[in-house]
Coordinates of C-alpha atoms and ligand atoms in Angstrom, one line a residue:
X634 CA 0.0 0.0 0.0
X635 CA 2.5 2.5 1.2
X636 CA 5.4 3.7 -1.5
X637 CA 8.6 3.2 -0.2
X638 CA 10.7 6.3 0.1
X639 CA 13.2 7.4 -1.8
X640 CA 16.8 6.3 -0.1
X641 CA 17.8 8.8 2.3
X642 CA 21.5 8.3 0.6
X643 CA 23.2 11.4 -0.5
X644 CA 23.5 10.7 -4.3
X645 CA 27.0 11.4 -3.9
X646 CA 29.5 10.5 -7.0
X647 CA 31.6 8.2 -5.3
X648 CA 29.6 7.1 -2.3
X649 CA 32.0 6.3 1.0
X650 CA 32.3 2.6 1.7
X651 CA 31.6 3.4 5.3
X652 CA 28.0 3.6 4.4
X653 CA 25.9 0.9 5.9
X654 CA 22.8 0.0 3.5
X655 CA 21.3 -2.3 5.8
X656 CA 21.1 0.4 8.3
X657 CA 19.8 3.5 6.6
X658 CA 16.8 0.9 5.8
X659 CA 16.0 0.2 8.7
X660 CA 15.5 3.5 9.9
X661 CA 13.2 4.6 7.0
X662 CA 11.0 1.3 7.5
X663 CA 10.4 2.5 11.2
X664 CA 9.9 6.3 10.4
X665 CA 6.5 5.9 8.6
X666 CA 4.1 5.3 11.2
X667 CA 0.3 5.7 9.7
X668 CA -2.7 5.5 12.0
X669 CA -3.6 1.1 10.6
X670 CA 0.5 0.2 10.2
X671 CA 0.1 -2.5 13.0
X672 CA -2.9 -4.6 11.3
X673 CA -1.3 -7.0 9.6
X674 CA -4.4 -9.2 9.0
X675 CA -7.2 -10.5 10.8
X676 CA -5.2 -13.1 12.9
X677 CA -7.7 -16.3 12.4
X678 CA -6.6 -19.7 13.3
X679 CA -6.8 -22.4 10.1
X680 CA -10.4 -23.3 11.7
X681 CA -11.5 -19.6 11.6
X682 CA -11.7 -19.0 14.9
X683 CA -10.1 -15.7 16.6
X684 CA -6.8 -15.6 18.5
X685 CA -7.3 -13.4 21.0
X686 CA -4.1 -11.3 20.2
X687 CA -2.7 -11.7 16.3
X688 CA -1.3 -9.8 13.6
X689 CA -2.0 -6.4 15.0
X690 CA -5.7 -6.9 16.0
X691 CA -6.8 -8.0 19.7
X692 CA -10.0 -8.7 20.6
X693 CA -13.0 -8.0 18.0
X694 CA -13.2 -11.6 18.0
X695 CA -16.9 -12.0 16.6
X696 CA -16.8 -8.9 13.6
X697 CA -12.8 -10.7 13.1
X698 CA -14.2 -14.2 12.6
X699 CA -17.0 -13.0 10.8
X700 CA -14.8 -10.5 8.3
X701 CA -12.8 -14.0 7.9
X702 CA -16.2 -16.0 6.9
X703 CA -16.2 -13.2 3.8
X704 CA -12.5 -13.5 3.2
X705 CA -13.1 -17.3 1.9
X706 CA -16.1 -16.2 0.2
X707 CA -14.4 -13.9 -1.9
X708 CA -11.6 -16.4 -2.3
X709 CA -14.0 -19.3 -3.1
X710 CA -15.9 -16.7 -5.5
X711 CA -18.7 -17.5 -3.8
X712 CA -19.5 -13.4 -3.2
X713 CA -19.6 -11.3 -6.2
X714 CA -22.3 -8.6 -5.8
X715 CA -22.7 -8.8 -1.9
X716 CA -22.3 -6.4 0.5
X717 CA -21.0 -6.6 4.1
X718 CA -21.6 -3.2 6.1
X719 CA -19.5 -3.0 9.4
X720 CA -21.5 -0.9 12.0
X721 CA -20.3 0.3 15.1
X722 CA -19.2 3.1 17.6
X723 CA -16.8 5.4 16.5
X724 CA -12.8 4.1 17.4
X725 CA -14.1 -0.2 17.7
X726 CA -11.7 -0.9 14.2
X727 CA -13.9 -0.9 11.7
X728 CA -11.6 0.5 9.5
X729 CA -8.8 -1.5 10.8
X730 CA -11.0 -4.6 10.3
X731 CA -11.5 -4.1 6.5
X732 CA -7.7 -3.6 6.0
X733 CA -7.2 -6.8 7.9
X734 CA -9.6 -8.1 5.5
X735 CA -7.3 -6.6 2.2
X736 CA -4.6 -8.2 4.4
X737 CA -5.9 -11.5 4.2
X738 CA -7.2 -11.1 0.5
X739 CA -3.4 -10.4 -0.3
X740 CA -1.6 -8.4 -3.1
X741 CA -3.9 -10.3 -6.4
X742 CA -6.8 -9.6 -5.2
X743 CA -7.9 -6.1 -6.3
X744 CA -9.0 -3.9 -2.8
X745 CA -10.2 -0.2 -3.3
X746 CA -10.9 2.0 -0.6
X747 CA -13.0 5.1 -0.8
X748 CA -14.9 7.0 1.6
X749 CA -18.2 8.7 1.2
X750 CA -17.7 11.7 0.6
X751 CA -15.5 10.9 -2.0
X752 CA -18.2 11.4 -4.7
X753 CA -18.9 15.3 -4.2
X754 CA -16.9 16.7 -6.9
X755 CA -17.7 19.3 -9.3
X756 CA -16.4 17.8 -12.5
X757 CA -17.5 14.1 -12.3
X758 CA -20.4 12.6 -11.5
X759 CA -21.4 11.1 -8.3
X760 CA -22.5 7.6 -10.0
X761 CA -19.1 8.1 -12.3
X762 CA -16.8 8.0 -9.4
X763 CA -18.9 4.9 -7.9
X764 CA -18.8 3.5 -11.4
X765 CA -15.2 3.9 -11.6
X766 CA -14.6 2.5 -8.3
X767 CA -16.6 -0.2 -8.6
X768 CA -14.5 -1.2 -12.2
X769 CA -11.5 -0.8 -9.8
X770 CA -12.1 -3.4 -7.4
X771 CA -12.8 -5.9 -10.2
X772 CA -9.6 -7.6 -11.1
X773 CA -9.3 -9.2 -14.5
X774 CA -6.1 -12.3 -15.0
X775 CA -4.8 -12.8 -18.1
X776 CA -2.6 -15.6 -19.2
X777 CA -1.0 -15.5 -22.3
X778 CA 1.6 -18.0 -24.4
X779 CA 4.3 -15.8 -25.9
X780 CA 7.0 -16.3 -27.6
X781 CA 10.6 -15.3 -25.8
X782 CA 14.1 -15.4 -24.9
X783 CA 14.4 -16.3 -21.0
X784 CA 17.6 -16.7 -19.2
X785 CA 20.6 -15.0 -16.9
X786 CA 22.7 -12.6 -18.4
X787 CA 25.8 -13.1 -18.8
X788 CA 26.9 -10.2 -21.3
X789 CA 25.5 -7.1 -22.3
X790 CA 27.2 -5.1 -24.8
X791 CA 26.4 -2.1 -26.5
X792 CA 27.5 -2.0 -30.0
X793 CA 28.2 1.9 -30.8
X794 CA 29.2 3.4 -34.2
X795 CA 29.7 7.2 -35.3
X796 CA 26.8 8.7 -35.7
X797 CA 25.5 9.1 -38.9
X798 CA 23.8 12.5 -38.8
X799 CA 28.1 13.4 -37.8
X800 CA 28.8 15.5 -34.7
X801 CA 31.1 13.9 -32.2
X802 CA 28.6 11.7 -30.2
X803 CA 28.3 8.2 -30.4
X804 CA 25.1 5.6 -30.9
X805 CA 24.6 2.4 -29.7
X806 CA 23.6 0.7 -33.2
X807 CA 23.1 -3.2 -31.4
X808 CA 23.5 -5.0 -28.5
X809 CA 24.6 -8.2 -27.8
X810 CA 22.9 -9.8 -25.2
X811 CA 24.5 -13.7 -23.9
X812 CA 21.4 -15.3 -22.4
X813 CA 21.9 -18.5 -20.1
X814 CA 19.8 -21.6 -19.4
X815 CA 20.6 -25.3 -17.8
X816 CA 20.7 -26.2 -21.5
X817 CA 23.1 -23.6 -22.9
X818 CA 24.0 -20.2 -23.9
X819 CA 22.8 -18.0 -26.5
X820 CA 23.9 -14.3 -27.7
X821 CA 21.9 -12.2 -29.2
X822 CA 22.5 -9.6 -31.6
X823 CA 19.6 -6.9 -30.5
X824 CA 17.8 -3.6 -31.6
X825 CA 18.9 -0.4 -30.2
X826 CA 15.4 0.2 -28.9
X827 CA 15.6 -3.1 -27.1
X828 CA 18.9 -1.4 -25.4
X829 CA 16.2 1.2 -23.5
X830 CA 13.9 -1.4 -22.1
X831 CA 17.6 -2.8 -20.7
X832 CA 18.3 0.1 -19.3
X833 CA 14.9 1.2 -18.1
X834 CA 14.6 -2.1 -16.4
X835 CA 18.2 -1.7 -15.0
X836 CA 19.3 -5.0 -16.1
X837 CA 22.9 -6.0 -15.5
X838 CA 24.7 -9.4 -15.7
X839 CA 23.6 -11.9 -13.0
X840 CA 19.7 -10.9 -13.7
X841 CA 17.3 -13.5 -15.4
X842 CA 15.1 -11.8 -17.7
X843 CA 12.8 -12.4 -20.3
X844 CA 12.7 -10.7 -23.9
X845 CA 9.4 -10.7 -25.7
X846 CA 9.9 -12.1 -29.4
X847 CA 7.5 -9.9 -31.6
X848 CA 7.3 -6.5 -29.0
X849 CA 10.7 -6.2 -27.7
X850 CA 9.3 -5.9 -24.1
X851 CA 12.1 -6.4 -21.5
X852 CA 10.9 -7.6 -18.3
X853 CA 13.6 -8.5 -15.4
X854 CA 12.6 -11.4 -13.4
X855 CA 15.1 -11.1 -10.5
X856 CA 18.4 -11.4 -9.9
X857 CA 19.9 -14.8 -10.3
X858 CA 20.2 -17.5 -7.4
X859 CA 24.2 -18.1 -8.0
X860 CA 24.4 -14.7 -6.6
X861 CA 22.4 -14.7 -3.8
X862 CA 25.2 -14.4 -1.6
X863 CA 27.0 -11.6 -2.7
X864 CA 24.8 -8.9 -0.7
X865 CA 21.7 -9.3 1.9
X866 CA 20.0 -6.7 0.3
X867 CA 16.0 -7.7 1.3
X868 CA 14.8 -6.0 -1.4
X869 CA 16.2 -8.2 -4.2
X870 CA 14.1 -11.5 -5.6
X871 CA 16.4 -14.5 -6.2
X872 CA 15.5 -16.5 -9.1
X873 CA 16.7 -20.4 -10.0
X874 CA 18.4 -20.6 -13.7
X875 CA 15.3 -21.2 -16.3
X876 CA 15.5 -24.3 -17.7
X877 CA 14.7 -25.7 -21.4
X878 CA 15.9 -23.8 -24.7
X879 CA 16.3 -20.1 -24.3
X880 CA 14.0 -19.5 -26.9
X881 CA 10.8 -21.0 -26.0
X882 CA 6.9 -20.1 -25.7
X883 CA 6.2 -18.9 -21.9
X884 CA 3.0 -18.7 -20.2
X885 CA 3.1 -15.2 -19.1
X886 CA -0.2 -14.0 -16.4
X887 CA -1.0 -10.3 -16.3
X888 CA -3.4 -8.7 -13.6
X889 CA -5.7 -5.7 -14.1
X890 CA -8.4 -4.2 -13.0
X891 CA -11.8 -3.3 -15.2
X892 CA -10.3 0.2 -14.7
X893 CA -7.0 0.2 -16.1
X894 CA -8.8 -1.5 -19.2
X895 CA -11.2 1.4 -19.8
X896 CA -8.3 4.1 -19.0
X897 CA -6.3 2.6 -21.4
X898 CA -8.7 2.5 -24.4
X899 CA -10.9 5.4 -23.6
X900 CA -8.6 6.5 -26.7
X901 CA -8.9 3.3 -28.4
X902 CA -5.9 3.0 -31.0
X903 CA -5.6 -0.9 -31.7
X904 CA -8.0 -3.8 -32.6
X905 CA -10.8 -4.9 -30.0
X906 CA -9.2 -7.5 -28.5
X907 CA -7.5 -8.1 -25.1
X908 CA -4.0 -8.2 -26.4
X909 CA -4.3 -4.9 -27.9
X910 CA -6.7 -3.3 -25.0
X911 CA -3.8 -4.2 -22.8
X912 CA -1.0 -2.7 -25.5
X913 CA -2.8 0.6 -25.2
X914 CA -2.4 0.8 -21.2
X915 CA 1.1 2.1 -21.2
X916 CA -0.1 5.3 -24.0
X917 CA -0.6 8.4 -21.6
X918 CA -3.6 10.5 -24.0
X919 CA -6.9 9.5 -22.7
X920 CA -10.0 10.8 -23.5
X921 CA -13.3 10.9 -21.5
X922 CA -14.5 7.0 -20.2
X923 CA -18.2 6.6 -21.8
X924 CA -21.0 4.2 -21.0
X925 CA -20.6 3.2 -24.3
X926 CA -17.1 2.1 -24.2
X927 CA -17.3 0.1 -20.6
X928 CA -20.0 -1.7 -22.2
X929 CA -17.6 -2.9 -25.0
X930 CA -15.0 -3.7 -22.6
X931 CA -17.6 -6.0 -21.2
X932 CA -18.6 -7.2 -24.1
X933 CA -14.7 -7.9 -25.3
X934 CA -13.9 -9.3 -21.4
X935 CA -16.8 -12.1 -20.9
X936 CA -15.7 -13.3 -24.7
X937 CA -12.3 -13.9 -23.4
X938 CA -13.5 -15.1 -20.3
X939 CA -15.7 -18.1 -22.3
X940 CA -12.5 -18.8 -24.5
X941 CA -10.8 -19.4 -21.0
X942 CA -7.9 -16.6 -22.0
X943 CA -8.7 -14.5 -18.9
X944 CA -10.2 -14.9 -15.6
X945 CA -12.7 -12.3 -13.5
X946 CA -11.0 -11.7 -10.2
X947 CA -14.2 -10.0 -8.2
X948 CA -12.1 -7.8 -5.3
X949 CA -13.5 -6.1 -2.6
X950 CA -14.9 -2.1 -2.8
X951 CA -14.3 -1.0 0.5
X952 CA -16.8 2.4 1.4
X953 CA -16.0 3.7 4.4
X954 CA -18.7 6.3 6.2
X955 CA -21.2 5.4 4.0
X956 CA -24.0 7.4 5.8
X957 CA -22.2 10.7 3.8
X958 CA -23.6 9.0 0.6
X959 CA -26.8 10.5 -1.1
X960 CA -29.9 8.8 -2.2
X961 CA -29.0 9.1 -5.5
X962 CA -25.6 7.1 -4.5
X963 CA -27.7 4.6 -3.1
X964 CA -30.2 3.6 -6.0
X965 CA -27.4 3.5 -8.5
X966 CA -25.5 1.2 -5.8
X967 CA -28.9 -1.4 -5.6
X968 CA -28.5 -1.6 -9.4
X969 CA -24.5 -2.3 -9.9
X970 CA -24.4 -4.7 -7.0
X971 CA -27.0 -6.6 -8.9
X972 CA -24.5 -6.3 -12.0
X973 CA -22.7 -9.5 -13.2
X974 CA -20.0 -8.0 -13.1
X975 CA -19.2 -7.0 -9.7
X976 CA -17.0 -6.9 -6.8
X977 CA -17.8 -7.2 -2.9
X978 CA -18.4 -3.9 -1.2
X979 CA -17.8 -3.5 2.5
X980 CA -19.4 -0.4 3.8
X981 CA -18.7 0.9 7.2
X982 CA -20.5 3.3 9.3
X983 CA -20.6 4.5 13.2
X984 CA -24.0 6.5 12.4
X985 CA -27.3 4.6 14.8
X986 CA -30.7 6.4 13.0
X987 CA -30.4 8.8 10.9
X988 CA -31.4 11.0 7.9
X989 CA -30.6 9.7 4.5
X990 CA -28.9 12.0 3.0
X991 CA -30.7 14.1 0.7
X992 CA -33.8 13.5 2.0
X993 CA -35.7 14.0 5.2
X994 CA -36.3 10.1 5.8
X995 CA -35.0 8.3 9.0
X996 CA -33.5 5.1 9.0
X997 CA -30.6 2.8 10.3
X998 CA -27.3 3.7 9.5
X999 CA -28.4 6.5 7.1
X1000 CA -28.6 3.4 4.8
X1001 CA -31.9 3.2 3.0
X1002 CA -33.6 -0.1 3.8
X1003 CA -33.7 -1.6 0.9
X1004 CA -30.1 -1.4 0.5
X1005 CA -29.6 -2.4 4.2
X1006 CA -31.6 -6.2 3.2
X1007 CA -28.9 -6.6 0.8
X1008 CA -26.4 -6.4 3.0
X1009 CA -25.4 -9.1 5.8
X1010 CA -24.3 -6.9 9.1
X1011 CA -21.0 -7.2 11.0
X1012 CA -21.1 -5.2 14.4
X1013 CA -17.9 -4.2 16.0
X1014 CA -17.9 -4.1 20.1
X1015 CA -16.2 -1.3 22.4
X1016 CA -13.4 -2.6 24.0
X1017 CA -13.1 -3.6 27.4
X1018 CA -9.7 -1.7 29.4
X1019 CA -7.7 -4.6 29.5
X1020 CA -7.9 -4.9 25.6
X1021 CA -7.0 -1.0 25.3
X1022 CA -4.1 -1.9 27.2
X1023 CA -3.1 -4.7 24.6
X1024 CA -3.8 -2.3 21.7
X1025 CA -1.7 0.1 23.1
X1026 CA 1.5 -1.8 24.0
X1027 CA 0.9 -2.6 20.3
X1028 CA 1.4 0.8 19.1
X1029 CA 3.9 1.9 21.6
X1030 CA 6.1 -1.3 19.9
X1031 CA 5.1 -0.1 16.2
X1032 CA 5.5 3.6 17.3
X1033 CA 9.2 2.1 18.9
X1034 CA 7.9 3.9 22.5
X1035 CA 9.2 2.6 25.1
X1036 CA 6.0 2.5 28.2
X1037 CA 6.2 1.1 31.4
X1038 CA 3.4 -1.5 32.8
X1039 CA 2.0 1.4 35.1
X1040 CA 2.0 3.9 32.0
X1041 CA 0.0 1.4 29.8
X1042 CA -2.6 0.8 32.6
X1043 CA -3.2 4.6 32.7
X1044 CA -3.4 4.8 29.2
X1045 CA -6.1 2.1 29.1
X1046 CA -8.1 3.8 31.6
X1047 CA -8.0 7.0 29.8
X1048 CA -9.3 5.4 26.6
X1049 CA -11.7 3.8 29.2
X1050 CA -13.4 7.4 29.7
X1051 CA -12.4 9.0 26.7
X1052 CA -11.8 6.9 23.4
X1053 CA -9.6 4.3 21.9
X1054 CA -8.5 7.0 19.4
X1055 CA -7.7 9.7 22.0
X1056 CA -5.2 7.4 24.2
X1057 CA -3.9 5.9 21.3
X1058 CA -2.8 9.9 20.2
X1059 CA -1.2 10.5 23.9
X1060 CA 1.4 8.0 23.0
X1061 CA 3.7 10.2 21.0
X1062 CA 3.3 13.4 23.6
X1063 CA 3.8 11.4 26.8
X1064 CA 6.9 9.7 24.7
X1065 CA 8.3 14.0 24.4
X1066 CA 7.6 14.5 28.2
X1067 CA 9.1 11.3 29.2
X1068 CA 12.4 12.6 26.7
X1069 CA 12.5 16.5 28.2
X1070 CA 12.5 15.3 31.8
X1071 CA 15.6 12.4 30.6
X1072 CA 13.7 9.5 30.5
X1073 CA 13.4 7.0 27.6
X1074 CA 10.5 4.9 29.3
X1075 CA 7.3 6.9 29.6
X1076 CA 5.9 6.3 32.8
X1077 CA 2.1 7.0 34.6
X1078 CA 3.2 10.7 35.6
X1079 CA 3.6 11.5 31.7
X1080 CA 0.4 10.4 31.1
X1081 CA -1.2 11.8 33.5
X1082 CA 1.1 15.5 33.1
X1083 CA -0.7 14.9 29.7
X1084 CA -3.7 14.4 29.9
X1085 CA -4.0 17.8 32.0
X1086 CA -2.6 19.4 29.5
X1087 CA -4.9 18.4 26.6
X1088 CA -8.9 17.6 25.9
X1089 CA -10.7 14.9 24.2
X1090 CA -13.6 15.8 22.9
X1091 CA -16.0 14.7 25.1
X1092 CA -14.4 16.6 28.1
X1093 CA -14.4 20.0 25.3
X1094 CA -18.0 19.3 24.6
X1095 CA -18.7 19.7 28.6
X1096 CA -17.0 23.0 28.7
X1097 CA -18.4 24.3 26.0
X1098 CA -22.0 23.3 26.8
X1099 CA -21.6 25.0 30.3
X1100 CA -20.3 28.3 27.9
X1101 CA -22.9 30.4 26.4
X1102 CA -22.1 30.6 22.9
X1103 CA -18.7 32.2 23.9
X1104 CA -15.3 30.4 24.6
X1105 CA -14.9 31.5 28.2
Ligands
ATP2219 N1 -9.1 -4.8 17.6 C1 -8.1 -3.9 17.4 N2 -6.8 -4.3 17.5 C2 -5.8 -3.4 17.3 N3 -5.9 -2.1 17.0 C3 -7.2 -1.7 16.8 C4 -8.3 -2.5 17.0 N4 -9.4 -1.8 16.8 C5 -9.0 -0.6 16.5 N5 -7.7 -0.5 16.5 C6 -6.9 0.8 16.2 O1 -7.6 1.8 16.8 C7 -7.7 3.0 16.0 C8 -9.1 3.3 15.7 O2 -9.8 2.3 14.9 P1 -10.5 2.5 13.5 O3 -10.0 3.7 12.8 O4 -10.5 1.3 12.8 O5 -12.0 2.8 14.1 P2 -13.3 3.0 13.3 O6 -14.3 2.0 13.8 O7 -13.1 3.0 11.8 O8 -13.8 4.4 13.7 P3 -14.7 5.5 13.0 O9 -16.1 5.1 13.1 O10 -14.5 6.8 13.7 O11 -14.2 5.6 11.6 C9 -6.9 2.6 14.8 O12 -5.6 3.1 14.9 C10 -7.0 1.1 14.7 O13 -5.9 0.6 14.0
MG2220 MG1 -13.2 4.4 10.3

C-alpha cells in the first residue's frame, strides 16, 4: 500500500564505503508510522476461529471471525455482488478490520478503498466516481503464451558506431545480449530500442530476464540464485536458472483491473481484443471513459472469459462512512451490486438512526432499507480496558515507544473514559515528556502531566456546553 521512500542516501559521486545500506533501511521502515500500520491481518486460526491477540488486532473476536467468513467467500468466489456493512461506535476498528480483510485477500486480489464523501466533486459525477470504483475493485487475470528469450545474463554489450547524422557523439547501433539456461548459452545480436527497455529495467549481468519475441518488451525477473550471496540486500528477488531452450513459448499472467482496461482504451488506437486493449495501457492521452465504451469492454472481457484466455478476479470495494452517501448514490449502488460483473463492497459506518442523505427520511445507518436487506451486518464491540491496554503496548512497539506496565494501565483507563483514538494519540506526547524530563520509558506521571494538559472531545464538549455561545 505505502510507497517506499526514496533512499535517504546522498546521491554522492563516489559514495564512501563506510555507508551501511542495511542500516539507513532500517531507519526509514520504522519512520512511517500511519494510524492502521500494526494490522497485519485479521489473525484467524486455520479453523476460523479468533486468536485473542494476532497480527495487530486484539480482541473484535466476533466482527474478526466474521470478516474471515467473507475473506473465503471472496476467495472461493462465492460473493460477487454482496455487501457486508461494518456498524459500530466510532474508534471499535472498523476500518482497521477491513484492512485486515485486504490483508488477508493479499496483493492479487484487487481492494479499493473510498470513503463517502469521496463522490462530491464538481467535475464528475457522483455515480461516475462509484462506477469507476466499482471497475476498480474488479480484477481481470490474463494468461497468455508468448514467444521469448528467457535466461541469466551473462553479457551485455552495446555495439556503438559514429553517428551518422556526424557530430562527435556516439550511438549504440546493437546490443549483444549472452542469455543462459541449464541447456546452454545463446547471444543475441539486438535492436537499439531493445537497449532502452535494458536500461529502463536496470538490467545488469547476474539478472534473469525475459525478452518478448514480436514486442521487444524487457521484463527482469530477479536477480539470479548463484548470486544470492554476494549482498543481503532484502529488497532483491532470487531467481533459480530457467531451464529448457532459451527461446521458448512462456506462459506469461497479467493482472488488471476493469479500470486500467477502460483508461487505457478510452482513446482506443488498436484492434478490439485483449492483447491490444492491454497494448494501449502504457499510452498516456486518454479521453473521457463513456458508457458506451465500458459496455464494449464487457462485451470484449466475458468473450475472453468463455474462450478461458482470462479470468474475473471479483475484489473487494471497500466504502468507508457510507452514511455521507446521497440517495441518489444509493439507487445507483442497488443496481450495480446486482450487475454480473461486480465486486464485494464492504461499507462501514458509526451512524445509529439517521437521515438519509438528501432527504428527510429516518433510518438505520443513514442506509436506506432496501439497500440495508442486501447487506449481511457485522457489528464491532467497544473494547473492554484490558484490551486497550493490549492495543496500546501494540502501538507503543510499532510507534518504537518505550511505556512502562503502570503507564499502559493509565493509558487504558483514559481510553476507558475517553476513546480508543484519543489514548492511542497520547502516545507520541507522553513519549516527548518522558524525553524532556531524561527519561526513555514513559511512565504514569507523563500520562497523567498529559492528559491535563490536553482535551478529548467529550471533556471540550462539557465545557463548551456550560459556555454560552462564547469560549470563556
Ligand atoms: N481490535 C483492534 N486491535 C488493534 N488495533 C485496533 C483494533 N481496533 C481498532 N484499532 C486501532 O484503533 C484505531 C481506531 O480504529 P478505527 O480507525 O478502525 O476505528 P473505526 O471503527 O473505523 O472508527 P470511525 O467510526 O471513527 O471511523 C486505529 O488506529 C486502529 O488501527
Ligand atoms: Mg473508520
Amino acid at each position: 500500500m505505502s510507497t517506499p521512500l526514496p533512499s535517504p542516501i546522498h546521491p554522492s559521486p563516489s559514495p564512501s564505503p563506510l555507508v551501511q545500506i542495511e542500516e539507513v533501511q532500517s531507519t526509514t521502515k520504522t519512520a512511517r508510522i500511519a494510524v492502521h500500520t500494526h494490522v497485519k491481518g485479521l489473525g484467524l486460526e486455520s479453523n476460523g476461529t479468533a486468536l485473542p491477540i494476532a497480527a495487530g488486532l486484539v480482541g473484535q473476536e466476533k466482527a474478526r471471525e466474521a470478516c474471515g467468513v467473507v475473506v473465503d467467500l471472496i476467495k472461493s468466489k462465492k460473493m460477487a455482488g454482496r455487501a457486508l456493512l461494518l456498524a459500530g461506535a466510532p474508534g471499535t476498528g472498523k476500518t482497521a478490520l477491513a484492512l485486515g480483510i485486504s490483508q488477508e485477500l493479499g496483493g492479487k486480489v484487487p481492494f479499493c478503498p473510498m470513503v463517502g464523501s469521496e463522490v462530491y466533486s464538481s467535475e464528475v459525477k457522483k455515480t461516475e466516481v462509484l462506477m469507476e470504483n466499482f471497475r476498480r475493485a474488479i480484477g481481470l487475470r490474463i494468461k497468455e503464451s508468448k514467444e521469448v528469450y528467457e535466461g541469466e545474463v551473462v553479457e551485455l554489450t552495446p555495439e556503438e558506431t559514429e553517428n551518422p547524422l556526424g557530430g562527435y557523439g556516439r550511438t549504440v547501433s546493437h546490443v549483444l545480449v549472452g542469455l543462459k539456461t541449464t541447456k546452454g548459452t545463446k547471444t543475441l545480436r539486438l535492436d537499439p530500442s531493445i537497449y532502452d527497455g535494458l536500461q529502463k529495467e536496470s538490467v545488469t549481468v547476474g539478472d534473469v530476464i525475459y525478452i518478448e519475441a514480436n514486442s521487444g518488451a524487457v521484463k527482469r525477473v530477479g536477480r539470479s540464485d548463484a548470486f544470492s550471496t554476494e549482498f543481503d540486500l532484502e529488497a532483491e528477488e532470487y531467481v533459480p536458472l530457467p531451464k529448457g531452450d532459451v527461446h521458448k513459448k512462456k506462459e506469461i499472467v497479467q493482472d488488471v483491473t476493469l479500470h486500467d482496461l477502460d483508461a487505457s482504451n478510452a482513446k482506443p488506437q488498436g484492434g478490439q481484443d485483449v492483447m491490444s486493449m492491454m497494448a494501449a495501457m502504457g499510452k498516456p492521452k486518454k479521453t473521457e471513459i463513456t458508457e458506451k465504451l465500458r459496455t464494449e469492454i464487457n462485451r470484449v472481457v466475458n468473450r475472453y472469459i468463455d474462450q478461458g484466455v482470462a479470468e474475473l478476479v471479483p475484489g473487494v470495494l471497500f466504502i468507508d462512512e457510507v452514511h455521507m452517501l446521497d440517495i441518489e448514490c444509493f439507487t445507483f449502488l442497488n443496481r450495480a451490486l446486482e450487475s454480473s460483473l461486480s465486486p464485494i463492497v464492504v461499507f462501514a459506518t458509526n451512524r445509529g438512526v439517521c437521515n438519509i442523505r438528501g432527504t428527510d427520511v429516518l433510518a438505520p445507518h443513514g442506509v436506506p432499507v432496501d439497500l440495508l436487506d442486501r447487506m449481511l451486518i457485522v457489528r464491532t464491540m467497544p473494547y473492554s480496558i484490558e484490551e486497550m491496554v493490549q492495543i496500546m503496548s501494540i502501538r507503543a512497539a510499532v510507534e518504537s515507544i518505550e511505556v512502562e506496565e503502570s503507564g499502559l494501565k493509565a493509558l487504558g483507563e483514559i481510553g476507558a473514559r475517553t476513546s480508543l483514538r484519543y489514548s492511542v494519540q497520547m502516545l507520541t506526547p507522553a513519549n516527548i515528556i518522558a524525553g524532556t524530563t531524561g527519561r526513555n520509558s514513559v511512565t504514569e506521571a507523563d500520562v497523567s502531566e498529559i492528559d491535563e494538559l490536553f482535551f478529548d472531545c467529550k471533556a471540550s464538549a462539557r465545557l463548551l456546553a456550560k459556555s454560552d455561545g462564547y469560549l470563556k
